[in-house]
XYZ file of C-alpha atoms in Angstrom:
507
model
C 15.633 34.102 48.621
C 15.058 30.450 49.954
C 14.867 30.282 53.638
C 13.911 27.321 55.980
C 10.079 27.948 56.335
C 9.320 28.139 52.345
C 10.773 25.587 50.355
C 9.536 27.278 46.799
C 9.445 30.812 45.420
C 6.609 30.533 43.959
C 3.058 28.499 44.585
C 0.232 28.285 42.188
C -2.107 25.951 43.915
C -5.778 25.030 42.535
C -6.082 27.643 39.560
C -9.003 27.045 37.575
C -10.257 29.808 34.650
C -12.893 29.802 31.989
C -13.828 32.006 29.287
C -17.815 32.078 29.024
C -18.467 28.133 29.018
C -14.769 26.524 28.223
C -13.124 25.825 30.732
C -9.175 26.288 29.674
C -7.745 25.731 33.592
C -8.758 23.050 36.061
C -7.630 22.897 39.450
C -3.761 23.097 38.192
C -0.780 23.231 40.617
C 2.522 24.562 39.570
C 5.052 25.003 42.399
C 8.602 26.505 41.611
C 11.968 26.363 43.653
C 14.565 29.680 43.928
C 17.256 29.134 41.472
C 15.544 26.607 39.511
C 14.590 25.793 36.259
C 11.228 24.753 35.715
C 9.935 23.507 32.355
C 6.148 23.853 31.823
C 5.393 21.915 29.031
C 2.218 20.632 26.985
C 0.360 20.598 23.912
C -0.931 23.629 21.817
C -4.036 24.825 23.976
C -2.894 22.702 27.461
C -3.174 25.744 29.382
C 0.356 26.555 29.229
C 0.170 30.615 28.122
C -3.006 30.588 30.584
C -1.589 30.056 33.550
C 1.112 32.179 32.557
C -1.222 35.148 32.213
C -2.625 34.577 35.461
C 1.065 34.647 37.715
C 1.847 37.639 35.396
C -1.482 39.577 35.767
C -3.072 39.468 32.391
C -5.743 37.251 33.235
C -7.735 36.887 36.782
C -7.958 33.507 38.134
C -11.467 32.085 39.407
C -10.109 30.054 41.856
C -6.424 28.894 43.655
C -3.803 30.683 44.806
C -0.626 32.518 43.934
C 1.825 32.925 46.446
C 5.591 34.623 45.972
C 8.128 33.849 48.787
C 5.835 33.267 51.297
C 3.095 35.868 50.557
C -0.115 35.722 48.436
C 0.102 38.063 45.434
C -3.102 39.331 42.942
C -1.477 41.493 40.464
C -4.614 43.485 38.374
C -2.438 43.721 35.435
C 1.091 43.201 34.191
C 2.397 46.404 35.500
C 1.608 45.067 38.956
C 3.047 41.533 38.373
C 6.536 43.476 37.297
C 6.676 45.316 40.223
C 6.470 42.074 42.228
C 9.545 40.617 40.327
C 7.940 38.359 37.717
C 8.506 39.129 33.986
C 7.442 37.144 30.909
C 9.299 37.127 27.395
C 6.458 35.874 25.325
C 6.491 34.171 21.647
C 5.116 37.175 20.323
C 7.225 40.019 20.498
C 6.189 43.296 22.029
C 9.103 45.539 21.249
C 8.718 49.334 19.505
C 10.317 49.050 16.602
C 10.670 52.816 16.034
C 12.337 53.116 19.589
C 16.319 52.301 19.761
C 17.051 49.061 21.642
C 18.284 51.149 25.171
C 15.013 52.776 25.113
C 12.967 49.289 24.720
C 15.132 48.022 27.642
C 14.398 50.618 29.906
C 10.964 51.574 28.891
C 10.120 51.695 31.840
C 12.126 54.506 33.172
C 11.573 56.493 29.950
C 9.785 59.456 31.880
C 10.105 58.805 35.485
C 11.955 61.682 35.882
C 10.329 64.565 34.627
C 13.355 67.326 34.372
C 15.683 65.523 32.193
C 17.176 62.098 30.901
C 20.454 61.422 31.395
C 20.426 59.308 27.069
C 24.124 58.679 27.597
C 23.886 56.814 30.797
C 20.960 54.942 29.665
C 22.535 53.451 25.922
C 25.836 52.691 28.315
C 23.735 50.750 30.935
C 22.304 48.594 27.908
C 25.368 48.189 26.344
C 26.760 46.999 29.265
C 23.458 44.244 30.158
C 23.335 42.947 26.374
C 27.550 42.542 26.249
C 26.743 40.738 29.229
C 24.324 38.239 27.193
C 26.898 37.316 25.125
C 25.730 38.954 21.627
C 26.518 41.758 19.712
C 24.099 44.273 19.323
C 24.656 48.103 19.274
C 22.153 49.393 21.712
C 21.861 52.741 19.843
C 20.327 50.855 16.808
C 16.377 51.415 15.941
C 14.524 47.972 17.053
C 13.518 47.704 13.526
C 16.742 46.789 12.044
C 16.944 44.435 13.878
C 17.028 40.170 13.190
C 14.029 38.487 14.763
C 17.142 36.947 16.800
C 18.457 40.168 18.028
C 14.967 40.829 18.662
C 14.537 38.102 20.962
C 17.636 38.787 22.972
C 16.328 42.440 23.596
C 13.327 41.480 25.193
C 15.315 39.190 27.231
C 16.955 41.693 28.478
C 14.325 44.407 28.857
C 12.778 41.209 31.247
C 16.264 41.088 33.302
C 16.666 44.861 33.677
C 14.388 44.987 36.295
C 14.374 43.612 39.661
C 13.005 39.330 38.458
C 12.442 36.716 40.984
C 10.628 34.635 38.149
C 11.594 34.945 35.334
C 9.199 33.380 32.647
C 10.473 31.927 28.580
C 8.074 31.055 26.247
C 9.495 29.510 23.214
C 12.899 31.672 23.294
C 14.592 29.580 20.985
C 12.573 28.936 17.917
C 14.716 31.526 15.928
C 17.795 30.809 16.966
C 20.786 28.794 15.619
C 22.724 26.223 18.013
C 25.220 28.312 18.752
C 22.850 30.902 19.768
C 21.181 28.341 21.727
C 24.350 27.961 23.971
C 24.534 31.622 24.417
C 21.054 31.735 25.635
C 21.869 28.650 27.976
C 24.883 30.010 29.359
C 22.528 33.263 30.471
C 19.919 31.306 32.042
C 22.439 29.314 34.267
C 24.128 32.869 34.980
C 20.386 33.700 35.878
C 19.783 30.720 38.183
C 23.469 31.665 40.454
C 21.290 34.904 41.191
C 18.860 33.234 42.457
C 16.023 34.081 39.593
C 13.330 31.296 39.323
C 13.060 30.218 35.590
C 10.027 28.649 33.807
C 10.903 27.536 30.543
C 8.060 26.734 27.913
C 9.241 24.980 25.177
C 8.172 22.233 22.665
C 12.290 21.068 21.953
C 12.445 18.549 24.381
C 16.142 17.958 23.297
C 16.493 21.469 25.518
C 14.434 20.355 28.340
C 16.674 17.459 29.408
C 19.699 19.570 28.570
C 18.404 22.586 31.128
C 15.850 22.232 33.270
C 15.639 21.178 36.885
C 12.123 20.079 37.001
C 9.505 19.690 34.728
C 5.248 20.125 34.998
C 3.223 18.931 31.999
C -0.092 20.237 31.363
C -2.681 18.253 28.874
C -6.200 19.545 28.222
C -6.068 22.404 30.956
C -5.162 19.645 34.060
C -1.567 19.410 35.410
C -0.480 15.695 34.338
C 2.613 15.302 36.678
C 5.509 17.275 37.870
C 8.916 15.829 38.467
C 12.580 16.170 38.792
C 13.971 16.030 35.385
C 16.388 13.275 36.612
C 13.313 10.881 37.071
C 12.509 11.347 33.879
C 12.553 10.754 29.848
C 10.911 11.898 26.611
C 9.306 8.909 26.206
C 7.440 9.617 29.567
C 7.099 13.367 29.614
C 5.201 12.447 25.811
C 3.049 10.075 27.546
C 2.078 12.697 29.694
C 1.389 15.834 27.231
C -0.548 13.649 24.715
C -1.871 10.463 26.536
C 0.179 8.336 24.089
C 3.178 6.851 22.962
C 4.651 8.622 20.261
C 6.308 6.908 17.667
C 7.370 7.844 14.423
C 8.015 11.474 14.814
C 9.059 11.472 11.063
C 6.702 9.755 8.991
C 8.530 7.342 6.432
C 8.825 9.134 2.981
C 8.167 6.863 -0.102
C 6.990 9.421 -2.754
C 8.509 8.987 -6.330
C 10.699 12.141 -6.895
C 10.513 13.757 -10.462
C 13.651 13.294 -12.924
C 13.504 16.793 -14.216
C 13.624 19.879 -11.812
C 10.167 21.871 -11.522
C 11.917 25.050 -10.385
C 15.399 26.245 -10.678
C 17.100 29.430 -9.321
C 20.217 30.915 -11.073
C 22.592 32.881 -9.784
C 20.805 34.794 -7.714
C 21.827 37.851 -5.864
C 20.082 40.534 -3.297
C 20.526 44.142 -4.419
C 21.854 44.458 -0.359
C 23.948 41.759 -1.772
C 23.042 39.860 1.474
C 22.279 36.557 -0.639
C 24.720 36.498 -3.378
C 25.494 33.709 -7.127
C 22.693 31.534 -5.225
C 21.921 28.412 -7.580
C 19.601 25.371 -6.962
C 17.100 22.717 -7.952
C 14.076 21.213 -6.501
C 11.961 18.686 -8.470
C 8.578 17.643 -8.877
C 8.057 15.370 -4.983
C 11.534 16.102 -3.713
C 11.453 17.894 -0.343
C 14.585 19.959 -0.250
C 15.918 21.227 3.296
C 17.716 24.578 3.428
C 20.234 24.652 6.701
C 22.422 26.996 8.219
C 23.021 29.380 11.054
C 21.030 32.703 11.421
C 22.187 35.531 9.150
C 23.226 33.025 6.704
C 20.673 34.542 4.084
C 18.319 31.332 4.337
C 15.141 33.320 4.844
C 16.497 36.360 2.394
C 16.987 33.751 -0.400
C 13.329 32.653 -0.097
C 11.797 36.204 0.186
C 14.109 37.177 -2.740
C 12.553 34.500 -4.669
C 8.881 35.031 -3.448
C 9.368 38.986 -4.837
C 9.118 40.702 -1.190
C 12.715 41.760 -1.028
C 14.466 43.423 -4.320
C 16.822 41.382 -6.370
C 19.883 42.578 -8.541
C 20.299 39.767 -11.056
C 19.434 35.706 -11.177
C 17.283 33.521 -12.783
C 13.962 31.674 -11.980
C 12.813 28.958 -14.098
C 9.248 27.237 -13.420
C 8.693 24.126 -15.548
C 11.225 24.785 -17.951
C 10.401 28.596 -18.706
C 11.857 31.606 -16.999
C 9.536 33.423 -15.192
C 9.847 37.024 -13.356
C 8.831 37.716 -9.690
C 9.104 41.140 -8.819
C 5.973 40.760 -5.783
C 4.317 38.544 -4.160
C 1.638 38.698 -6.061
C 3.918 37.765 -9.257
C 4.805 34.613 -7.382
C 1.466 33.531 -6.348
C 0.032 34.664 -9.841
C 3.099 31.740 -10.849
C 1.548 29.095 -8.287
C 4.665 29.744 -5.999
C 3.515 29.485 -2.164
C 5.632 30.993 0.517
C 4.892 30.095 4.271
C 6.910 32.957 6.417
C 8.921 32.363 9.607
C 6.945 34.692 11.457
C 3.481 34.012 11.285
C 1.729 36.543 13.597
C 3.947 39.523 10.933
C 3.712 37.873 7.562
C 2.029 34.536 7.517
C -1.812 34.998 8.398
C -4.190 38.091 9.042
C -4.758 37.820 12.636
C -8.131 39.950 13.296
C -9.935 38.126 10.320
C -11.778 34.677 10.184
C -9.821 31.610 8.855
C -12.108 31.079 5.910
C -10.776 34.961 4.920
C -7.365 34.054 5.297
C -7.205 30.461 3.428
C -9.537 32.646 0.538
C -6.896 35.454 0.284
C -5.080 33.694 -2.163
C -7.368 31.977 -4.319
C -10.129 34.749 -5.152
C -9.942 34.062 -8.732
C -10.616 30.008 -8.593
C -13.903 30.830 -6.213
C -15.341 34.233 -8.449
C -17.234 34.356 -11.251
C -16.562 35.656 -14.474
C -18.073 39.354 -13.306
C -15.407 38.872 -10.589
C -18.547 38.213 -7.703
C -17.413 35.603 -5.374
C -19.483 32.061 -5.435
C -19.437 31.795 -1.677
C -20.844 28.198 -2.362
C -17.523 27.385 -3.747
C -15.276 29.457 -1.183
C -16.967 27.213 1.732
C -16.556 24.287 0.026
C -12.587 25.195 -0.687
C -12.086 26.745 2.912
C -13.956 23.279 4.786
C -11.903 20.982 2.672
C -9.175 22.506 4.030
C -10.060 23.069 7.379
C -11.041 19.529 7.172
C -7.591 18.035 5.498
C -5.693 19.882 7.734
C -7.360 18.922 11.029
C -7.509 22.553 12.028
C -9.126 22.693 15.506
C -11.474 25.097 15.435
C -15.455 24.720 15.613
C -15.724 27.103 12.831
C -14.658 28.522 9.929
C -15.798 32.125 10.958
C -13.263 31.762 14.017
C -10.568 34.191 13.904
C -7.310 33.231 13.496
C -5.764 35.025 16.751
C -8.030 32.930 18.789
C -6.259 29.784 17.691
C -3.548 27.649 18.733
C -0.156 28.528 17.127
C -0.263 24.733 15.510
C -3.623 25.534 13.841
C -2.149 29.194 13.162
C 0.640 27.571 11.159
C -1.786 25.105 9.316
C -3.790 28.125 8.245
C -0.491 29.764 6.619
C -0.171 26.729 4.905
C -3.686 26.325 4.114
C -4.034 29.602 2.166
C -1.026 28.417 -0.398
C -2.503 25.120 -0.743
C -5.914 26.506 -1.957
C -4.068 28.235 -5.251
C -2.401 24.495 -5.879
C 1.050 25.550 -5.503
C 3.584 23.899 -8.030
C 6.482 24.923 -5.499
C 6.191 26.066 -1.632
C 8.759 27.400 0.511
C 8.057 26.794 4.121
C 10.068 28.691 6.659
C 10.883 27.464 9.983
C 7.495 24.809 9.807
C 7.124 24.077 13.397
C 8.308 26.858 14.930
C 6.131 27.302 18.230
C 4.163 24.173 17.387
C 3.407 20.922 19.821
C 4.497 17.525 19.188
C 1.295 16.601 18.119
C 1.042 19.209 15.710
C 4.171 18.625 13.885
C 3.542 15.382 13.359
C 0.338 16.503 11.242
C 2.587 18.956 9.208
C 5.261 16.676 8.540
C 2.467 14.504 6.974
C 0.976 17.660 5.011
C 4.427 18.123 4.019
C 4.676 14.474 2.236
C 0.957 14.696 1.259
C 1.754 17.940 -0.683
C 5.008 16.540 -2.022
C 3.047 13.426 -3.210
C 0.683 15.731 -5.786
C 4.183 16.546 -7.389
C 5.069 19.504 -5.526
C 8.314 20.969 -5.401
C 9.169 21.599 -1.457
C 11.462 23.699 0.177
C 11.632 23.544 3.623
C 13.912 25.934 5.572
C 14.643 25.083 9.279
C 17.098 25.596 12.366
C 15.767 22.700 13.989
C 18.766 20.006 12.617
C 17.054 16.633 13.308
C 13.823 18.228 11.652
C 15.961 19.188 8.876
C 16.953 15.648 8.180
C 14.268 13.819 8.866
C 11.661 15.444 6.285
C 14.283 16.422 3.656
C 15.374 14.010 0.724
C 18.355 16.553 0.410
C 19.566 19.188 2.314
C 21.631 22.488 1.197
C 23.189 24.633 3.843
C 23.814 28.272 3.285
C 27.063 30.145 4.909
C 27.046 33.449 4.596
C 24.945 34.777 2.063
C 25.627 31.265 -0.452
C 25.389 27.465 -0.580
C 28.282 26.193 0.611
C 27.438 22.606 0.890
C 24.918 19.983 -0.159
C 24.387 16.786 1.439
C 22.688 13.677 0.579
C 20.402 11.229 2.520
C 23.328 9.007 3.389
C 25.326 12.256 4.555
C 22.927 13.731 7.063
C 24.404 14.649 10.076
C 24.238 17.392 12.615
C 27.983 17.548 12.449
C 28.229 17.785 8.646
C 25.296 20.375 8.788
C 27.300 22.155 11.170
C 30.356 22.281 9.398
C 29.134 23.520 6.356
C 27.217 26.227 8.316
C 30.318 27.269 9.758
C 32.354 27.415 5.825
C 34.138 24.112 6.783
C 34.689 21.098 4.691
C 33.226 17.830 5.648
C 35.850 15.002 7.265
C 36.532 12.669 4.860
C 36.786 9.253 6.285
C 38.537 6.026 5.084
């Protein structure tokens, strides 16, 4: 806790780190007070993750000092970091899918007593902890059966189940709807009252200005400034992040939308009934937004159309002809693309190169009649997409796991652009992506639509979905509850439809 001698809970001073010849951090300073929510901001590749990994023991610093409660610390691994009271909830979840929620939360306790385990007590403690967080999650349930939002909550519960002094949250709300974001904020305020220091990493500046006390900004491995949140504003923070003023986050749309739908869905229902009686259309050149709360069926609808989940009934019509998509291979064959919200698990192949990730959907177009890949054609297509999407990489042979989140998302998009998709579904297009990369992705969506592609964007970010869509459909309890035209766009209207309420009528 705070003492008269020590103003800061955590002091990281003069931190530098290089990987080979690449300098990632250069003399970085980060100072966090007890009972403070401290935002750590910066574009992808700015050095945030490396700094946190040094704090938690994943990486070892080259120079500098880390002081916790007045004592210098040098954790050699995450276990030592956790013993010291440093816990990190990463954007990439690290749960064991085949274990229960309770077992995941108290994984560090399993096997501590070699004679017996009090399973009832373990489940009871886990359930009480989850209930205190305000989320309805069964502590006995298998993690593999949870939604991605529930898994994120379990990660947070796991982190605070130990004696935590510093809690780091890396993009915690990327899969949360507004209602769940508020619940998370309430949790953070409670932890703050208990004296816990919270380092909050997010690309959502609205969140930062709502909950943070202090902000530190990194750019290209250097800290460009730390200040009280009350002493700055969004424009000031963005300028520190990207070194320039940010204007027109959502590029103007001047695209001519076709009259006849390019793709139609009629009475689509899932075998598990999580999606039922869904009907909609998208026109050539149109960006159709799909909004709704977590669990409303947005992602499930896209997976049904793409053939990743099983349909009970429904009709799909592409360019006036009925088609069948009983598998993702069928969908890709009809030039329907799907960029998943979970790019780590479903969007890209992390261990493979950029080239192989982009080419995986387009072997037919780059192969000879005998089935041999034309390497020259492959490189031409891949390098053209790398340039077009501004994927930051020294080579097409770099493994995707070594790219920033924004560049991984671009690779996921490039995979479907390589087959000249007629319809493309993009689920959470800028999840975990920095401000600069967001603008590039929005421009790319516009370029794709300009070619006459029907683009369907699913997003929990209401400013985003209003900023890039021509029309918005809102889901509630597995079906579409309402439709909003451009002149009707507002957060209130989206929320009303999301919770099953009609729009207000104004005279």
